[in-house]
PDB file of C-alpha atoms and ligand atoms in Angstrom:
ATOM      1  CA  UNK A   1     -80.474  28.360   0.318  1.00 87.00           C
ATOM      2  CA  UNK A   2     -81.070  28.903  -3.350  1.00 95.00           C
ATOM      3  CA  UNK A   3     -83.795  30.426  -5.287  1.00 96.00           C
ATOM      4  CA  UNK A   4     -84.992  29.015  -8.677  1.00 97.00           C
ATOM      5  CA  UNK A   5     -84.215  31.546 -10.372  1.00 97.00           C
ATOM      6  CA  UNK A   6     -80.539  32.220  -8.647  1.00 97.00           C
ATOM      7  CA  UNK A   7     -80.195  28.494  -9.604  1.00 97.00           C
ATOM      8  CA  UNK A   8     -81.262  29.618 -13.081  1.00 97.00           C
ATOM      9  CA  UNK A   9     -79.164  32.062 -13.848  1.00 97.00           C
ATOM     10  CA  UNK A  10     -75.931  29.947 -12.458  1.00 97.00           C
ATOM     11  CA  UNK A  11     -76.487  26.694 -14.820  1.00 97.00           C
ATOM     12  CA  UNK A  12     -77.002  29.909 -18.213  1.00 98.00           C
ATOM     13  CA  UNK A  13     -73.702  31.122 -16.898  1.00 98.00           C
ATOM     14  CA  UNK A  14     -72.221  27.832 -16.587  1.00 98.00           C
ATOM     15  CA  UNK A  15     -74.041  26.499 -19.869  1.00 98.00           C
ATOM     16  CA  UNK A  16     -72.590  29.891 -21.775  1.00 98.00           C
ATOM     17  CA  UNK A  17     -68.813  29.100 -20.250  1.00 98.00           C
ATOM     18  CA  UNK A  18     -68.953  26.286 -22.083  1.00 97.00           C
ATOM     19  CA  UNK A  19     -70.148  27.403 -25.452  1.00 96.00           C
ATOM     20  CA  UNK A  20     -73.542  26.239 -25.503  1.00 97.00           C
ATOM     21  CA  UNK A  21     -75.247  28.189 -28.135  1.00 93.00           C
ATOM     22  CA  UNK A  22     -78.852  28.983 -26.810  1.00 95.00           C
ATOM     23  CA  UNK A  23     -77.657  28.437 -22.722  1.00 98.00           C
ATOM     24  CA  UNK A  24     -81.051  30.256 -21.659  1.00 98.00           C
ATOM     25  CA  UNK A  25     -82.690  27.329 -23.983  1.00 98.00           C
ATOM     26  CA  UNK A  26     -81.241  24.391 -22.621  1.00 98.00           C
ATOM     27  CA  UNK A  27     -81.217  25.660 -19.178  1.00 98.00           C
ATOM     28  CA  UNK A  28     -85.105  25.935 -19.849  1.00 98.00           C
ATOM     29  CA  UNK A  29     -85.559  22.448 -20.756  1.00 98.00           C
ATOM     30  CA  UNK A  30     -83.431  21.109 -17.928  1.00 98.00           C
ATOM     31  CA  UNK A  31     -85.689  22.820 -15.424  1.00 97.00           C
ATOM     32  CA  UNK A  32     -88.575  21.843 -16.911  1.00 96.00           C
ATOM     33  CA  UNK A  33     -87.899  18.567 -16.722  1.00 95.00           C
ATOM     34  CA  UNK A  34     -85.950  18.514 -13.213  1.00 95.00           C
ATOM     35  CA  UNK A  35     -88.915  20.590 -11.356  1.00 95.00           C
ATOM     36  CA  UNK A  36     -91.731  19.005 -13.684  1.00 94.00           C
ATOM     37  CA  UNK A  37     -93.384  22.239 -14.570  1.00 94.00           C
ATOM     38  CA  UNK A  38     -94.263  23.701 -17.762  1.00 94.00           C
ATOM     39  CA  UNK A  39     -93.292  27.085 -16.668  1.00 96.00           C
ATOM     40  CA  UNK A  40     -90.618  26.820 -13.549  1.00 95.00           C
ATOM     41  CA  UNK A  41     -89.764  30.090 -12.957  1.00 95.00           C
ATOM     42  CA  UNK A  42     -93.160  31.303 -12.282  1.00 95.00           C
ATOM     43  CA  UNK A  43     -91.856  31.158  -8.973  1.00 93.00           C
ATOM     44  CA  UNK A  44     -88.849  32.759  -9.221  1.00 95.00           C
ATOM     45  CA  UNK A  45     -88.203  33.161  -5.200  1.00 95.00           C
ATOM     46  CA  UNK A  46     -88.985  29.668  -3.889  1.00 94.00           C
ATOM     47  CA  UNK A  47     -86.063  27.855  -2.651  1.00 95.00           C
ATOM     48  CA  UNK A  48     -84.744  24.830  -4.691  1.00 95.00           C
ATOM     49  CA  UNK A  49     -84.495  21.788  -2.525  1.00 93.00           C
ATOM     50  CA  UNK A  50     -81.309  19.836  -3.168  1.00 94.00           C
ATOM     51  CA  UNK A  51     -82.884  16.914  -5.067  1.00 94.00           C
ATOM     52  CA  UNK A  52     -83.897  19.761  -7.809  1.00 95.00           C
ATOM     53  CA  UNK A  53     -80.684  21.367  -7.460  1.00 96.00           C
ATOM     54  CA  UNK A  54     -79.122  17.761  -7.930  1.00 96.00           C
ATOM     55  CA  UNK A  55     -80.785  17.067 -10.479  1.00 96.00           C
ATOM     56  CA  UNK A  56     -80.207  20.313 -12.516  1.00 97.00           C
ATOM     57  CA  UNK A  57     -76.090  19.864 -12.021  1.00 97.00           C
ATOM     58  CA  UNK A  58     -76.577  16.494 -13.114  1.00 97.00           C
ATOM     59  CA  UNK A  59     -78.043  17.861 -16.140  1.00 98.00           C
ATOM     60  CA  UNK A  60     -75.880  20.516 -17.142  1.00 98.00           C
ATOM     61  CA  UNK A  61     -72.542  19.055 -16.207  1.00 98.00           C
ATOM     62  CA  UNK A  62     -73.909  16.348 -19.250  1.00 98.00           C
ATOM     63  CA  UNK A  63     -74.735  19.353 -21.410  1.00 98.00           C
ATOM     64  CA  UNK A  64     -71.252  20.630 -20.732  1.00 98.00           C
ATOM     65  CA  UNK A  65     -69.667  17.763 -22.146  1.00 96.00           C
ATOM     66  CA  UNK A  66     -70.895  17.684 -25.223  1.00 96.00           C
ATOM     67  CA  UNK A  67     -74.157  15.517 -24.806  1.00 97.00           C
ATOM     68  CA  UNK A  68     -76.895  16.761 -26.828  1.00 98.00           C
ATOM     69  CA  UNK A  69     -79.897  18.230 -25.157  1.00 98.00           C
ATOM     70  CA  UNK A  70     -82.374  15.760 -26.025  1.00 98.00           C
ATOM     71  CA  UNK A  71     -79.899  12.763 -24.752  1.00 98.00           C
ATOM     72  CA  UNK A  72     -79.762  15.017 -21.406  1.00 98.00           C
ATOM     73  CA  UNK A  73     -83.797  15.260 -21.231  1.00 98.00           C
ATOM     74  CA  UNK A  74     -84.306  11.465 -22.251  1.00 98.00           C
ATOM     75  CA  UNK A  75     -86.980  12.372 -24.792  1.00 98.00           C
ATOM     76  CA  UNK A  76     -87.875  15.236 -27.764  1.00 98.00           C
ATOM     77  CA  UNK A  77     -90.584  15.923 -29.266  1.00 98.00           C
ATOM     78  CA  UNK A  78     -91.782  14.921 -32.750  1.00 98.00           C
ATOM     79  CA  UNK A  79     -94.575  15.803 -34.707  1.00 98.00           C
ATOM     80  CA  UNK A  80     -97.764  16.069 -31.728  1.00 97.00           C
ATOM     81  CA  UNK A  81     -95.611  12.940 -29.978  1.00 98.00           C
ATOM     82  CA  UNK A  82     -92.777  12.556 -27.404  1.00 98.00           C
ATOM     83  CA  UNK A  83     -90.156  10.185 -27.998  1.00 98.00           C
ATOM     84  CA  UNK A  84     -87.574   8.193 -26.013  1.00 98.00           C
ATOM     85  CA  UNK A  85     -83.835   8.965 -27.029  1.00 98.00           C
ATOM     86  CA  UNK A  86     -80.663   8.170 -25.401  1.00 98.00           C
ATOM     87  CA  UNK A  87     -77.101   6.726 -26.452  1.00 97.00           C
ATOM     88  CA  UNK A  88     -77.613   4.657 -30.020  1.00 98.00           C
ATOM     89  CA  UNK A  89     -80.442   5.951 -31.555  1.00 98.00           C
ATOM     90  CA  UNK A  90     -81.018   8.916 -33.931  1.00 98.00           C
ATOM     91  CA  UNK A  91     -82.604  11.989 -32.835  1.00 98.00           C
ATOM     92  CA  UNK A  92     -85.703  13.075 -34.262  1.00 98.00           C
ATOM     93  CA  UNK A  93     -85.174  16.074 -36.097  1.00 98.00           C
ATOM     94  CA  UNK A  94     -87.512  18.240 -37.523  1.00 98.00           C
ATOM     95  CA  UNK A  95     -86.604  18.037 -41.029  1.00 98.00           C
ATOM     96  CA  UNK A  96     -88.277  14.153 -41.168  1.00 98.00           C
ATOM     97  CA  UNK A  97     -91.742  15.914 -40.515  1.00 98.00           C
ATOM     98  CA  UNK A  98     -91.336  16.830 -44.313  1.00 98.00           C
ATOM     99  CA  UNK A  99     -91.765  12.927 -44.953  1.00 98.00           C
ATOM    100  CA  UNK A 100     -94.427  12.560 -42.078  1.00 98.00           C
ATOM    101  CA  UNK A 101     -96.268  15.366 -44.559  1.00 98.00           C
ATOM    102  CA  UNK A 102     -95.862  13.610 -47.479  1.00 98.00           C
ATOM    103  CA  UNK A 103     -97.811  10.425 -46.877  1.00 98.00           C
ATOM    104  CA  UNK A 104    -100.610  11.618 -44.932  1.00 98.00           C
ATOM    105  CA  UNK A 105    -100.755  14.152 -48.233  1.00 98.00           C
ATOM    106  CA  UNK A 106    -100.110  10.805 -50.443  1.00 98.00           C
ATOM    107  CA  UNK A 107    -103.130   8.778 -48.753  1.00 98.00           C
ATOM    108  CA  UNK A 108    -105.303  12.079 -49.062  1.00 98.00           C
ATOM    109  CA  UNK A 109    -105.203  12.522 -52.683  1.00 97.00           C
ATOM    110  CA  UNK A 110    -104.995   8.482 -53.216  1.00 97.00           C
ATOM    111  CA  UNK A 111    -108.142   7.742 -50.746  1.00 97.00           C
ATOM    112  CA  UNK A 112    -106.085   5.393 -48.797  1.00 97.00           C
ATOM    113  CA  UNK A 113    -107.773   5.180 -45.625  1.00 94.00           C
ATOM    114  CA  UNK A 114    -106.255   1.863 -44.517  1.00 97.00           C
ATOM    115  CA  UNK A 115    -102.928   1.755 -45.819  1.00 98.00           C
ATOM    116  CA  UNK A 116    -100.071  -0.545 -45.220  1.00 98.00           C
ATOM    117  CA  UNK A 117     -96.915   0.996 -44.157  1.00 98.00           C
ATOM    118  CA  UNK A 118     -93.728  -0.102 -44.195  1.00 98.00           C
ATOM    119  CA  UNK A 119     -90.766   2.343 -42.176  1.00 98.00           C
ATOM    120  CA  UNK A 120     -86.887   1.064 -43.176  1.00 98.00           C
ATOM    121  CA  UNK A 121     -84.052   2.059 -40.946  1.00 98.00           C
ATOM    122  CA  UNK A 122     -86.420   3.168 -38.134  1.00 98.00           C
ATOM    123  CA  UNK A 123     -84.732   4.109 -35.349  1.00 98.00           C
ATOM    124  CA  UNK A 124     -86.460   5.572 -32.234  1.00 98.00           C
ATOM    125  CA  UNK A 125     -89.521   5.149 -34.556  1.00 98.00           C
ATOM    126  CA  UNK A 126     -90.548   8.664 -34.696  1.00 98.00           C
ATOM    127  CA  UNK A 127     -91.770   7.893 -38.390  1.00 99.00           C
ATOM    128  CA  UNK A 128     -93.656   4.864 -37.412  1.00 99.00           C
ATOM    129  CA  UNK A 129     -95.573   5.605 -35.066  1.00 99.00           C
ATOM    130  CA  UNK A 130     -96.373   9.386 -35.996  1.00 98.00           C
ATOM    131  CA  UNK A 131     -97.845   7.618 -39.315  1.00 98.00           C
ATOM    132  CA  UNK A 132     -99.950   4.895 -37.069  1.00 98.00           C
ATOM    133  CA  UNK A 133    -101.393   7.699 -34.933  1.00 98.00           C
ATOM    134  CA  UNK A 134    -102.315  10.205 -37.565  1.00 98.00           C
ATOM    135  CA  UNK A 135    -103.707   7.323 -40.148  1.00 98.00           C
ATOM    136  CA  UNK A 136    -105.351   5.412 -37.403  1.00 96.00           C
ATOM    137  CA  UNK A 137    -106.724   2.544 -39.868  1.00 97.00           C
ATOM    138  CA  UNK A 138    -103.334   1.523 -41.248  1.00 98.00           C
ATOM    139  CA  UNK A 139    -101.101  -1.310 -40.529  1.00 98.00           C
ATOM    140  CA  UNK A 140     -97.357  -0.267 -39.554  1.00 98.00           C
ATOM    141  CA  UNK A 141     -94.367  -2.121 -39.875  1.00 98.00           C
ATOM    142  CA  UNK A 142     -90.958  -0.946 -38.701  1.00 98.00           C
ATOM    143  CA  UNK A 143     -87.547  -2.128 -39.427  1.00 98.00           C
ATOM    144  CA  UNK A 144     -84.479  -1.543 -37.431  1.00 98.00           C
ATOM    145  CA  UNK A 145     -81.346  -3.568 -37.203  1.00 98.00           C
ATOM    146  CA  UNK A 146     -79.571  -2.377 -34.156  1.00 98.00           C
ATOM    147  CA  UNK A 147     -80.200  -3.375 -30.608  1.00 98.00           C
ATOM    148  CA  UNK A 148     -80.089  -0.307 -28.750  1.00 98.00           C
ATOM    149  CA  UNK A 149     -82.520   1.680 -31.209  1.00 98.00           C
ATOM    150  CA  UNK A 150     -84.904  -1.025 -31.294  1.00 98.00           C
ATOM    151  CA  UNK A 151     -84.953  -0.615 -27.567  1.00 98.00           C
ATOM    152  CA  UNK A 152     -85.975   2.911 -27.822  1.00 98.00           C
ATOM    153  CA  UNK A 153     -88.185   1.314 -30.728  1.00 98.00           C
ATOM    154  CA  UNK A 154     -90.119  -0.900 -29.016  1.00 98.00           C
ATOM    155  CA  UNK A 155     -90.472   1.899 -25.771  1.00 98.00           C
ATOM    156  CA  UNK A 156     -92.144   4.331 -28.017  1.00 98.00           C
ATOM    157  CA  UNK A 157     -94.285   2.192 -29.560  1.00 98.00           C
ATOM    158  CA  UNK A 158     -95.729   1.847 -26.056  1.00 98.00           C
ATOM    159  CA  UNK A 159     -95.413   5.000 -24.506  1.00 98.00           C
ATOM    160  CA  UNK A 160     -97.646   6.598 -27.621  1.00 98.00           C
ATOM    161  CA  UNK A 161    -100.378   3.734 -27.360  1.00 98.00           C
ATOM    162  CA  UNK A 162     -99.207   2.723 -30.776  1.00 98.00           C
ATOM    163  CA  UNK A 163     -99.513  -0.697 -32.576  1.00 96.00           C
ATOM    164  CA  UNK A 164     -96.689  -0.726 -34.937  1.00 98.00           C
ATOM    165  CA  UNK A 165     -95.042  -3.820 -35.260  1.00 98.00           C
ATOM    166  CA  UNK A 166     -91.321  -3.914 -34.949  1.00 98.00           C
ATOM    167  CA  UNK A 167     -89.106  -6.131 -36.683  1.00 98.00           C
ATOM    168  CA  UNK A 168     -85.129  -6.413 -36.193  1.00 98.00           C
ATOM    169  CA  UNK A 169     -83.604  -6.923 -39.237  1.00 98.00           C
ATOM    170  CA  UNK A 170     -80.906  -5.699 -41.716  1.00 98.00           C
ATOM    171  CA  UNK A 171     -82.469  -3.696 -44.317  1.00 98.00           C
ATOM    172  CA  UNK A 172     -79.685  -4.492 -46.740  1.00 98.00           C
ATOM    173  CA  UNK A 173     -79.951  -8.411 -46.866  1.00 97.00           C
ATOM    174  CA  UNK A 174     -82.408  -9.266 -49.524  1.00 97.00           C
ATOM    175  CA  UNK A 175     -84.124 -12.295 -47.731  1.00 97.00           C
ATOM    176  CA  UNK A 176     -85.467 -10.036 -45.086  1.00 97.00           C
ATOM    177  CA  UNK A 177     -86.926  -8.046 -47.718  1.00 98.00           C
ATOM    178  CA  UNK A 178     -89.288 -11.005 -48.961  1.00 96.00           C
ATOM    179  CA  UNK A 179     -91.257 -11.558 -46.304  1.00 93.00           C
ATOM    180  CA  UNK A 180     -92.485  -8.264 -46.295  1.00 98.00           C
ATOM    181  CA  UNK A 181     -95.589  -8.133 -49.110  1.00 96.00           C
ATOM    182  CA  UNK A 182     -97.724  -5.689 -50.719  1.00 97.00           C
ATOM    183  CA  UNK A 183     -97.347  -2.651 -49.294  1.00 98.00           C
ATOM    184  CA  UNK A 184     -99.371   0.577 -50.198  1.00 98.00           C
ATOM    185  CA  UNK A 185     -96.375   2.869 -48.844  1.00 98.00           C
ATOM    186  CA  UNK A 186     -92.447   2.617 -48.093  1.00 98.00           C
ATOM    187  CA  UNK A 187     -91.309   5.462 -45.942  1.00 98.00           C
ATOM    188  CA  UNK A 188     -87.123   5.742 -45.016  1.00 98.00           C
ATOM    189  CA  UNK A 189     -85.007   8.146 -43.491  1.00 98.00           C
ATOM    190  CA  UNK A 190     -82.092   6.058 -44.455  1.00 98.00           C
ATOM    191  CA  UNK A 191     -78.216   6.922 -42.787  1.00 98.00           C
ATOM    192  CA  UNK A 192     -77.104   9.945 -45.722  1.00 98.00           C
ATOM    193  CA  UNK A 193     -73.882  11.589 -44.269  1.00 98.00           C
ATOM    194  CA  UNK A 194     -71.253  12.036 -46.644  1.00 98.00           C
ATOM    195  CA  UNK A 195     -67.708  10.822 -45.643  1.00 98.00           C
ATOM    196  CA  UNK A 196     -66.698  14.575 -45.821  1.00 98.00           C
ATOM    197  CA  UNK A 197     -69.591  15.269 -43.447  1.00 98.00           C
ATOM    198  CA  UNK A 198     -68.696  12.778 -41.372  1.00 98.00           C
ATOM    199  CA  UNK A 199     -65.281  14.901 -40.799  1.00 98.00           C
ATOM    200  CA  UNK A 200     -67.401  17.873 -40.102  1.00 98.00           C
ATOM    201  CA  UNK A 201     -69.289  16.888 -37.232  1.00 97.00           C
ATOM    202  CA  UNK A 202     -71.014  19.161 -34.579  1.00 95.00           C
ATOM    203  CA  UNK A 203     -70.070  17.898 -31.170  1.00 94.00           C
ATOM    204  CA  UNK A 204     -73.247  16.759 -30.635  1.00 97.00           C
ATOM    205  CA  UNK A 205     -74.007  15.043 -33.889  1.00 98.00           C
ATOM    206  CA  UNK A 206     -70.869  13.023 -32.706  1.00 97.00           C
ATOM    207  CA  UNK A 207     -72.842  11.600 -29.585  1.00 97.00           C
ATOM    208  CA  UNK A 208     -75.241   9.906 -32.136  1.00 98.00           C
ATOM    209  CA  UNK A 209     -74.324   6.180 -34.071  1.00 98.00           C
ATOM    210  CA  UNK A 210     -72.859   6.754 -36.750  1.00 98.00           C
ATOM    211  CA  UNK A 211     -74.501   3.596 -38.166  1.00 97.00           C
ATOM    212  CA  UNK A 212     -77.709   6.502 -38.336  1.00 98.00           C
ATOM    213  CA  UNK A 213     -75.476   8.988 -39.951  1.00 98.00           C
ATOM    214  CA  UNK A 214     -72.782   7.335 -42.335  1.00 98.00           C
ATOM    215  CA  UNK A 215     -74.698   6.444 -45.762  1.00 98.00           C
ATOM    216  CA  UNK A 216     -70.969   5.957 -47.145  1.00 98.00           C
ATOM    217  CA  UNK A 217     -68.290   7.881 -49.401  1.00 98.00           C
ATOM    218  CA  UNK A 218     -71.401  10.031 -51.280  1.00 98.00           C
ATOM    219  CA  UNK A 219     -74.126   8.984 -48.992  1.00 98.00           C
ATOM    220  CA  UNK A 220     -76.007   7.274 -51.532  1.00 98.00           C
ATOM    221  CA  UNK A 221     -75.139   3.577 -50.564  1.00 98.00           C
ATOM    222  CA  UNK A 222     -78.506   3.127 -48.232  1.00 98.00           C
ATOM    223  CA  UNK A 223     -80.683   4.255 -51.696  1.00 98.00           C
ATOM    224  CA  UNK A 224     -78.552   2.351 -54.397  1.00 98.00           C
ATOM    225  CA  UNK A 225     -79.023  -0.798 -52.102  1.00 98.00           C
ATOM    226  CA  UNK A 226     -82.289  -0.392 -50.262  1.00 98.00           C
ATOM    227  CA  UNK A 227     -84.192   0.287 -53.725  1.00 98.00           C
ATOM    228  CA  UNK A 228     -83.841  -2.682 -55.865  1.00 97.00           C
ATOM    229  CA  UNK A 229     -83.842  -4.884 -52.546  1.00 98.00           C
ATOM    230  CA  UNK A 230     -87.378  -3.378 -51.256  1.00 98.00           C
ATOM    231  CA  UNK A 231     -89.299  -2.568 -54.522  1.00 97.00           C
ATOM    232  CA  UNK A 232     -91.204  -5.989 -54.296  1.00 96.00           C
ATOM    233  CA  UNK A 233     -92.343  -5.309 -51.443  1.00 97.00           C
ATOM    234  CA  UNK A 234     -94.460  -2.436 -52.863  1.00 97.00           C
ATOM    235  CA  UNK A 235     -98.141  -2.966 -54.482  1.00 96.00           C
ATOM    236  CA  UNK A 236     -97.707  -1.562 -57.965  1.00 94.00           C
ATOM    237  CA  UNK A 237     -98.459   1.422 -58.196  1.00 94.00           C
ATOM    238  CA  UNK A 238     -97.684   1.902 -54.430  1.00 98.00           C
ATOM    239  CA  UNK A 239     -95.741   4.469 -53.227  1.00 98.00           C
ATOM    240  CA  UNK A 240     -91.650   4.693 -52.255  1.00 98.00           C
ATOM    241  CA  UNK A 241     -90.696   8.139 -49.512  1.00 98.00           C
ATOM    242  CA  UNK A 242     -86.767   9.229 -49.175  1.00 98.00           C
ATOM    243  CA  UNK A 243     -85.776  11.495 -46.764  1.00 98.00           C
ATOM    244  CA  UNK A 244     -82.006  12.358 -48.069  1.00 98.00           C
ATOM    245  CA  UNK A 245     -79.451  15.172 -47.605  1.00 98.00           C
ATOM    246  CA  UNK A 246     -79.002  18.390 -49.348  1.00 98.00           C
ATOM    247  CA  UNK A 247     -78.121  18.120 -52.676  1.00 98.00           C
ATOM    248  CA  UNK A 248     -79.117  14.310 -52.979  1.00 98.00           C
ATOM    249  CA  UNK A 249     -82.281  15.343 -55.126  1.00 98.00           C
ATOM    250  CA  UNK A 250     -80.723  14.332 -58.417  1.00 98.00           C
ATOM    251  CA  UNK A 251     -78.402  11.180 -57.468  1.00 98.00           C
ATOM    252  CA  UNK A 252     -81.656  10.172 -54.961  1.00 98.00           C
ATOM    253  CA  UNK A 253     -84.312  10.919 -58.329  1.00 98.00           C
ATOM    254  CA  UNK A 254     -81.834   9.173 -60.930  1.00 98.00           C
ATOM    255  CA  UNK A 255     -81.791   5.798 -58.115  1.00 98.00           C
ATOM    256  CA  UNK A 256     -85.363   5.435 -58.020  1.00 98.00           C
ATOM    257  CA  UNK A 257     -85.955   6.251 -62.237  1.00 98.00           C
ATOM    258  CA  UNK A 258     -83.570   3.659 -62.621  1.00 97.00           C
ATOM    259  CA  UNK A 259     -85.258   1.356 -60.748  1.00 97.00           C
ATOM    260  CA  UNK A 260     -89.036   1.274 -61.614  1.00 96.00           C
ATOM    261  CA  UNK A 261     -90.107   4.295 -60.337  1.00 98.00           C
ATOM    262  CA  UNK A 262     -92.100   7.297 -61.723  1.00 97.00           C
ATOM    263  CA  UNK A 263     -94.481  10.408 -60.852  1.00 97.00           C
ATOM    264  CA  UNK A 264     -91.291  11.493 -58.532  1.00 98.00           C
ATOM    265  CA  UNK A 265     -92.158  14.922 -56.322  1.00 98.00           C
ATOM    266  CA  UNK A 266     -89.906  16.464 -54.253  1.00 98.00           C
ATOM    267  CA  UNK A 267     -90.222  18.547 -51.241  1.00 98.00           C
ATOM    268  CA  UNK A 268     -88.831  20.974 -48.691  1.00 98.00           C
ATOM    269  CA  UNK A 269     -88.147  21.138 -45.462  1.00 98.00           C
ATOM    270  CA  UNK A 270     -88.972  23.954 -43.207  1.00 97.00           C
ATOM    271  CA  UNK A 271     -85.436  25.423 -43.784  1.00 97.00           C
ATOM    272  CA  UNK A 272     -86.302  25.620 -47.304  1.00 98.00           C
ATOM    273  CA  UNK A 273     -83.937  22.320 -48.532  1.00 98.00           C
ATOM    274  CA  UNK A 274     -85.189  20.366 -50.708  1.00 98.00           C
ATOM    275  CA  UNK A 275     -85.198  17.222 -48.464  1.00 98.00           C
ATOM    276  CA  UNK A 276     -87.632  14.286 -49.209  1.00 98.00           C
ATOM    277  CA  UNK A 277     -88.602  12.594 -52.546  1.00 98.00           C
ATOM    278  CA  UNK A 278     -91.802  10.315 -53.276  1.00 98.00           C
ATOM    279  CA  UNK A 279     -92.704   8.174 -56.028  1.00 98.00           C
ATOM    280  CA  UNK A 280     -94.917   5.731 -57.609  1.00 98.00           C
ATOM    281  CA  UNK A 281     -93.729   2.539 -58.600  1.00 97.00           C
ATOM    282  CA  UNK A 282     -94.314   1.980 -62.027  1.00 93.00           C
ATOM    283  CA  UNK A 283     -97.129  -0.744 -63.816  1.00 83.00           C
ATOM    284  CA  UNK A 284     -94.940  -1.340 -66.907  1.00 69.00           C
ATOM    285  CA  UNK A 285     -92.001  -2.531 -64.590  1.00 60.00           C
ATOM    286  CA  UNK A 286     -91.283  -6.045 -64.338  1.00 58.00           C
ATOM    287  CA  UNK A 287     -87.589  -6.089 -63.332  1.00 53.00           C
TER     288      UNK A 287
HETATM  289  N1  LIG B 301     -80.431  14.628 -40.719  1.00 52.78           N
HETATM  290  C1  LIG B 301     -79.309  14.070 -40.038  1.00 52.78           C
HETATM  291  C2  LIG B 301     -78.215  15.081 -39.879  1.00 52.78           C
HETATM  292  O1  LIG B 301     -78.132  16.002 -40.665  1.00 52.78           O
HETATM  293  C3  LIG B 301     -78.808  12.863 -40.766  1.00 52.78           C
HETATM  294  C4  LIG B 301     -79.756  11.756 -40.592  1.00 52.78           C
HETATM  295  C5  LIG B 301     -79.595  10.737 -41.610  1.00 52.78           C
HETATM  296  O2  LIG B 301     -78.486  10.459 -42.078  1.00 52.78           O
HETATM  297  N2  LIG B 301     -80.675  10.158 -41.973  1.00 52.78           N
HETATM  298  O3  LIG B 301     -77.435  14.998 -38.970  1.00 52.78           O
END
């Protein structure tokens, strides 16, 4: 017989042998989930029966080996929405609600009540589908090229009650860029790992593709393509949203001035790094 909270305190111990840096966090989350309750140890002395207790090793022993938290739980929270995540899809961090911040402030000030959206490289859709439920008159379209994150994809679209259409295509081969037509927005959170970051890895990180990660040797190869290739797409005058990595701004600013762009306007994340970039595509550009 074991209590909750003597089952509790074994999985921080077992979570801290193993260098988990916020065990008490984790362990949190994993009872949470495994007894279903917002607050589980509000009964501290009631015996954990052995599908609980199963259920919490199952957990932790995952933990232990390196699997990130949210890949243990099966689903994180983004923005006021929960998402599906597992093996081969990006986690939703919160650094990307900088972007989610920047077009709801963009169709604000431009009185864009029904906008068209289009989200490149979109993953378990976090972007997508927290812009479709906070504008609720826009159209959403979301573009993903691997199979097992359009999985997750298409799963969130449902589990929020969303209408975003997904599309599975390679956002680096021009002739999937032409179907796609005037478009008031263009939102990415593109792959921007350095190859040097790439090296540098938290074990966690590791867990995720690295097709989500890698944006090649300077992390720039997702902008320098994805720019030119999508810029039709765009009404002129519409507007083009980056998320990149720190210290990007000026390589990210100098790939979008180069290619039609003006008005750019950067912003920070919550950590303070400058993390996201918007701009207007220009009326005197006819490249
Ligand atoms: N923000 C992610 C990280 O730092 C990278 C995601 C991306 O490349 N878009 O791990």
């Amino acid at each position: 017989m074991v209590s909750r909270l003597e089952l509790y305190k074994s999985c921080v111990k077992i979570l801290t042998e193993h260098n988990i840096d916020d065990a008490e966090f984790d362990a949190m989350c994993i009872f949470q989930q495994a007894f279903g309750e917002k607050i589980p140890l509000s009964k501290p002395n009631e015996t954990a029966d052995s599908s609980h207790i199963n259920n919490v090793h199952n957990a932790v022993e995952r933990r232990c080996n390196g699997e990130p938290l949210q890949y243990v739980l099966g689903e994180w929270d983004f923005w006021k929405y929960t998402f599906k995540v597992g093996g081969g899809v990006l986690i939703p961090r919160p650094d990307t609600e900088t972007l989610i911040q920047n077009v709801l402030d963009i169709c604000e000030k431009n009185a864009l009540s029904s906008p068209k959206i289009l989200d490149l490289c979109s993953g378990s859709g976090c972007i997508a589908v927290t812009l479709d439920k906070e504008i609720p008159q826009s159209a959403v379209y979301a573009v993903e090229k691997f199979g097992a994150a359009f999985e997750y994809l298409k799963e969130n679209i449902k589990l929020n009650d969303s209408d975003v259409t997904a599309v599975m295509a390679d956002v680096l081969l021009p002739e999937n860029a032409v179907k796609f037509k005037d478009f008031d927005i263009i939102v990415s959170n593109p792959p921007y790992l350095t190859q040097k970051d790439m090296t540098e890895l938290q074990t966690e990180v590791r867990k995720e593709p690295s097709s989500a990660l890698y944006g090649g040797t300077d992390g720039l190869d997702y902008y320098e393509k994805m720019t030119p290739i999508w810029r039709d797409s765009l009404k002129t005058g519409g507007f083009l949203c980056y998320e990149f990595g720190m210290g990007q701004e000026n390589a990210v600013g100098k790939i979008l001035l180069e290619n039609g762009f003006e008005n750019l306007s950067f912003a920070r994340d919550g950590g303070g790094i400058i993390r996201t970039v918007t701009a207007e595509k220009s009326e005197e550009y006819h490249g």
